PDB file of C-alpha atoms in Angstrom:
ATOM      1  CA  MET A   1      79.115-151.772  98.164  1.00 59.00           C
ATOM      2  CA  PRO A   2      82.269-153.619  96.936  1.00 58.00           C
ATOM      3  CA  PRO A   3      85.601-152.414  98.275  1.00 56.00           C
ATOM      4  CA  THR A   4      87.479-150.032  96.017  1.00 53.00           C
ATOM      5  CA  PRO A   5      90.880-151.228  94.858  1.00 48.00           C
ATOM      6  CA  THR A   6      93.819-149.394  96.331  1.00 47.00           C
ATOM      7  CA  VAL A   7      96.898-148.114  94.586  1.00 45.00           C
ATOM      8  CA  THR A   8      98.898-150.859  96.279  1.00 46.00           C
ATOM      9  CA  ALA A   9      96.647-153.535  94.788  1.00 45.00           C
ATOM     10  CA  ALA A  10      96.974-152.012  91.332  1.00 46.00           C
ATOM     11  CA  TRP A  11     100.745-151.876  91.760  1.00 46.00           C
ATOM     12  CA  ASP A  12     100.812-155.545  92.816  1.00 48.00           C
ATOM     13  CA  VAL A  13      98.816-156.530  89.729  1.00 46.00           C
ATOM     14  CA  ARG A  14     101.198-154.647  87.426  1.00 46.00           C
ATOM     15  CA  VAL A  15     104.168-156.283  89.111  1.00 46.00           C
ATOM     16  CA  LYS A  16     102.665-159.773  88.809  1.00 48.00           C
ATOM     17  CA  LEU A  17     101.757-159.220  85.154  1.00 48.00           C
ATOM     18  CA  ARG A  18     105.226-157.839  84.423  1.00 48.00           C
ATOM     19  CA  LEU A  19     103.782-154.624  83.003  1.00 47.00           C
ATOM     20  CA  ILE A  20     106.668-152.690  84.504  1.00 44.00           C
ATOM     21  CA  PRO A  21     109.640-153.351  82.193  1.00 44.00           C
ATOM     22  CA  ASP A  22     112.462-153.057  84.719  1.00 40.00           C
ATOM     23  CA  ILE A  23     110.700-154.945  87.514  1.00 39.00           C
ATOM     24  CA  ARG A  24     113.587-157.442  87.716  1.00 40.00           C
ATOM     25  CA  ILE A  25     115.578-154.813  89.556  1.00 42.00           C
ATOM     26  CA  PHE A  26     113.097-154.950  92.432  1.00 41.00           C
ATOM     27  CA  THR A  27     112.831-158.710  92.821  1.00 40.00           C
ATOM     28  CA  PRO A  28     114.579-160.146  95.899  1.00 42.00           C
ATOM     29  CA  GLU A  29     116.725-162.644  93.988  1.00 44.00           C
ATOM     30  CA  VAL A  30     118.120-159.937  91.701  1.00 43.00           C
ATOM     31  CA  GLY A  31     118.627-157.579  94.614  1.00 43.00           C
ATOM     32  CA  ARG A  32     120.829-160.131  96.366  1.00 44.00           C
ATOM     33  CA  SER A  33     122.776-161.410  93.372  1.00 46.00           C
ATOM     34  CA  GLY A  34     123.012-158.371  91.113  1.00 49.00           C
ATOM     35  CA  VAL A  35     122.310-160.626  88.104  1.00 51.00           C
ATOM     36  CA  GLY A  36     120.541-158.793  85.324  1.00 53.00           C
ATOM     37  CA  LEU A  37     121.417-155.320  86.528  1.00 51.00           C
ATOM     38  CA  SER A  38     123.043-152.890  84.156  1.00 51.00           C
ATOM     39  CA  LEU A  39     125.785-150.376  84.936  1.00 51.00           C
ATOM     40  CA  ALA A  40     125.002-147.947  82.087  1.00 49.00           C
ATOM     41  CA  SER A  41     121.579-146.406  81.931  1.00 79.00           C
ATOM     42  CA  ARG A  42     121.432-145.294  78.279  1.00 91.00           C
ATOM     43  CA  CYS A  43     123.035-146.275  74.985  1.00 92.00           C
ATOM     44  CA  GLU A  44     125.761-143.821  73.940  1.00 92.00           C
ATOM     45  CA  SER A  45     124.743-144.280  70.310  1.00 92.00           C
ATOM     46  CA  CYS A  46     120.941-143.872  70.311  1.00 91.00           C
ATOM     47  CA  GLY A  47     119.968-143.030  73.888  1.00 89.00           C
ATOM     48  CA  MET A  48     117.890-146.172  74.461  1.00 91.00           C
ATOM     49  CA  PRO A  49     117.459-147.090  78.145  1.00 92.00           C
ATOM     50  CA  MET A  50     119.407-150.237  79.082  1.00 91.00           C
ATOM     51  CA  PRO A  51     118.058-151.452  82.440  1.00 90.00           C
ATOM     52  CA  THR A  52     119.399-155.015  82.091  1.00 89.00           C
ATOM     53  CA  ASN A  53     122.537-156.724  80.788  1.00 88.00           C
ATOM     54  CA  GLU A  54     120.510-158.202  77.926  1.00 91.00           C
ATOM     55  CA  ASP A  55     119.952-154.698  76.553  1.00 92.00           C
ATOM     56  CA  HIS A  56     123.705-154.093  76.093  1.00 92.00           C
ATOM     57  CA  GLY A  57     125.551-155.079  72.925  1.00 92.00           C
ATOM     58  CA  ALA A  58     126.647-158.743  73.116  1.00 93.00           C
ATOM     59  CA  HIS A  59     124.856-158.826  76.527  1.00 92.00           C
ATOM     60  CA  ASN A  60     128.016-157.344  78.017  1.00 91.00           C
ATOM     61  CA  PRO A  61     127.252-154.809  80.779  1.00 89.00           C
ATOM     62  CA  ASP A  62     130.553-153.025  80.046  1.00 90.00           C
ATOM     63  CA  ASN A  63     129.410-152.255  76.481  1.00 92.00           C
ATOM     64  CA  PRO A  64     128.066-148.669  76.360  1.00 93.00           C
ATOM     65  CA  TYR A  65     125.939-149.446  73.269  1.00 94.00           C
ATOM     66  CA  CYS A  66     122.585-151.244  73.052  1.00 94.00           C
ATOM     67  CA  ILE A  67     121.754-154.415  71.137  1.00 94.00           C
ATOM     68  CA  HIS A  68     120.169-152.353  68.344  1.00 94.00           C
ATOM     69  CA  CYS A  69     123.337-150.323  67.715  1.00 95.00           C
ATOM     70  CA  THR A  70     125.812-153.222  67.706  1.00 95.00           C
ATOM     71  CA  ASP A  71     126.493-156.377  65.743  1.00 94.00           C
ATOM     72  CA  LEU A  72     126.492-159.830  67.365  1.00 92.00           C
ATOM     73  CA  ASP A  73     130.046-159.294  68.640  1.00 93.00           C
ATOM     74  CA  GLY A  74     129.054-156.046  70.365  1.00 93.00           C
ATOM     75  CA  LYS A  75     130.833-153.767  67.868  1.00 95.00           C
ATOM     76  CA  LEU A  76     129.154-150.480  66.989  1.00 95.00           C
ATOM     77  CA  LEU A  77     127.365-150.500  63.620  1.00 95.00           C
ATOM     78  CA  PRO A  78     128.467-147.993  60.946  1.00 96.00           C
ATOM     79  CA  PHE A  79     127.103-144.467  61.285  1.00 95.00           C
ATOM     80  CA  GLU A  80     125.440-144.489  57.855  1.00 94.00           C
ATOM     81  CA  LYS A  81     123.464-147.639  58.689  1.00 95.00           C
ATOM     82  CA  LYS A  82     122.259-146.300  62.060  1.00 94.00           C
ATOM     83  CA  PHE A  83     121.443-142.896  60.573  1.00 94.00           C
ATOM     84  CA  ASP A  84     119.336-144.444  57.788  1.00 95.00           C
ATOM     85  CA  GLU A  85     117.545-146.768  60.246  1.00 94.00           C
ATOM     86  CA  LEU A  86     116.734-143.895  62.601  1.00 93.00           C
ATOM     87  CA  VAL A  87     115.522-141.675  59.738  1.00 95.00           C
ATOM     88  CA  ALA A  88     113.231-144.445  58.443  1.00 95.00           C
ATOM     89  CA  SER A  89     111.895-145.107  61.933  1.00 94.00           C
ATOM     90  CA  THR A  90     111.316-141.400  62.569  1.00 94.00           C
ATOM     91  CA  MET A  91     109.484-140.994  59.248  1.00 95.00           C
ATOM     92  CA  GLU A  92     107.235-143.935  60.088  1.00 95.00           C
ATOM     93  CA  THR A  93     106.488-143.214  63.734  1.00 94.00           C
ATOM     94  CA  ARG A  94     106.278-139.418  63.600  1.00 94.00           C
ATOM     95  CA  TRP A  95     104.841-139.066  60.081  1.00 93.00           C
ATOM     96  CA  MET A  96     107.585-136.709  58.975  1.00 93.00           C
ATOM     97  CA  SER A  97     108.988-136.015  55.553  1.00 95.00           C
ATOM     98  CA  ARG A  98     112.501-137.293  54.870  1.00 96.00           C
ATOM     99  CA  GLU A  99     114.001-133.816  55.314  1.00 96.00           C
ATOM    100  CA  GLU A 100     112.240-133.283  58.659  1.00 96.00           C
ATOM    101  CA  ALA A 101     113.235-136.752  59.864  1.00 96.00           C
ATOM    102  CA  GLU A 102     116.877-136.235  58.879  1.00 94.00           C
ATOM    103  CA  ARG A 103     116.940-132.905  60.713  1.00 94.00           C
ATOM    104  CA  SER A 104     115.365-134.495  63.811  1.00 94.00           C
ATOM    105  CA  VAL A 105     117.790-137.444  63.784  1.00 93.00           C
ATOM    106  CA  ARG A 106     120.790-135.125  63.322  1.00 93.00           C
ATOM    107  CA  GLU A 107     119.667-133.123  66.366  1.00 93.00           C
ATOM    108  CA  GLN A 108     119.257-136.329  68.393  1.00 92.00           C
ATOM    109  CA  LEU A 109     122.575-137.861  67.337  1.00 92.00           C
ATOM    110  CA  LEU A 110     124.407-134.606  67.990  1.00 92.00           C
ATOM    111  CA  GLN A 111     123.717-135.269  71.683  1.00 92.00           C
ATOM    112  CA  MET A 112     125.122-138.824  71.561  1.00 92.00           C
ATOM    113  CA  PRO A 113     128.830-139.267  72.416  1.00 91.00           C
ATOM    114  CA  ALA A 114     129.295-142.008  69.810  1.00 91.00           C
ATOM    115  CA  TRP A 115     128.224-139.824  66.880  1.00 91.00           C
ATOM    116  CA  ARG A 116     128.842-136.180  67.831  1.00 92.00           C
ATOM    117  CA  SER A 117     131.904-135.689  65.586  1.00 90.00           C
ATOM    118  CA  LYS A 118     130.317-137.505  62.626  1.00 89.00           C
ATOM    119  CA  VAL A 119     127.135-135.438  62.859  1.00 88.00           C
ATOM    120  CA  GLU A 120     129.151-132.227  63.041  1.00 89.00           C
ATOM    121  CA  LYS A 121     130.970-133.257  59.833  1.00 87.00           C
ATOM    122  CA  LEU A 122     127.647-134.192  58.197  1.00 81.00           C
ATOM    123  CA  MET A 123     126.139-130.840  59.150  1.00 82.00           C
ATOM    124  CA  ALA A 124     129.177-129.025  57.748  1.00 86.00           C
ATOM    125  CA  LYS A 125     128.564-130.715  54.364  1.00 82.00           C
ATOM    126  CA  THR A 126     124.794-130.107  54.433  1.00 69.00           C
ATOM    127  CA  PRO A 127     123.473-126.857  52.924  1.00 64.00           C
ATOM    128  CA  ALA A 128     122.634-124.256  55.575  1.00 55.00           C
ATOM    129  CA  ALA A 129     118.948-124.179  54.566  1.00 45.00           C
ATOM    130  CA  THR A 130     118.374-127.733  55.816  1.00 48.00           C
ATOM    131  CA  GLN A 131     120.243-127.321  59.088  1.00 49.00           C
ATOM    132  CA  THR A 132     118.501-126.425  62.307  1.00 48.00           C
ATOM    133  CA  PRO A 133     120.026-123.287  63.778  1.00 43.00           C
ATOM    134  CA  THR A 134     121.626-123.828  67.159  1.00 45.00           C
ATOM    135  CA  GLN A 135     121.469-120.153  68.070  1.00 42.00           C
ATOM    136  CA  THR A 136     118.880-117.510  67.354  1.00 42.00           C
ATOM    137  CA  PRO A 137     120.084-114.579  65.269  1.00 46.00           C
ATOM    138  CA  SER A 138     121.021-111.599  67.387  1.00 47.00           C
ATOM    139  CA  ALA A 139     119.045-108.418  66.976  1.00 46.00           C
ATOM    140  CA  GLN A 140     120.900-105.806  64.998  1.00 47.00           C
ATOM    141  CA  SER A 141     121.022-102.279  66.418  1.00 42.00           C
TER     142      SER A 141
END
């Protein structure tokens, strides 16, 4: 009977094949030098994980925004552009209608420090029927 592979062997294979995206953090050369490590864990604009410097805007580890939310100079893209991109992506990946996708993206961006005030203004302009209630109605006595 052939030996059964162990969890350690499977882990080694995944490490060698680079199937673990942030494996660079665990390599000895990175551990000693700190090259490639990121200080921020998530983008403050979209919430994307940023495990390496290359994931930050302009590859600058001090930039709190990811490469998808910034231009080549590392400056944050306009809210309208990011909102439209996220709505289109949500419609495509989650098979939602435009209204559902906009509601979902507003809820997500409301949690992001970069967009909180803009989303609050957008929600103030949006009719109440399309907003997601943040509190459940209280029972009347």
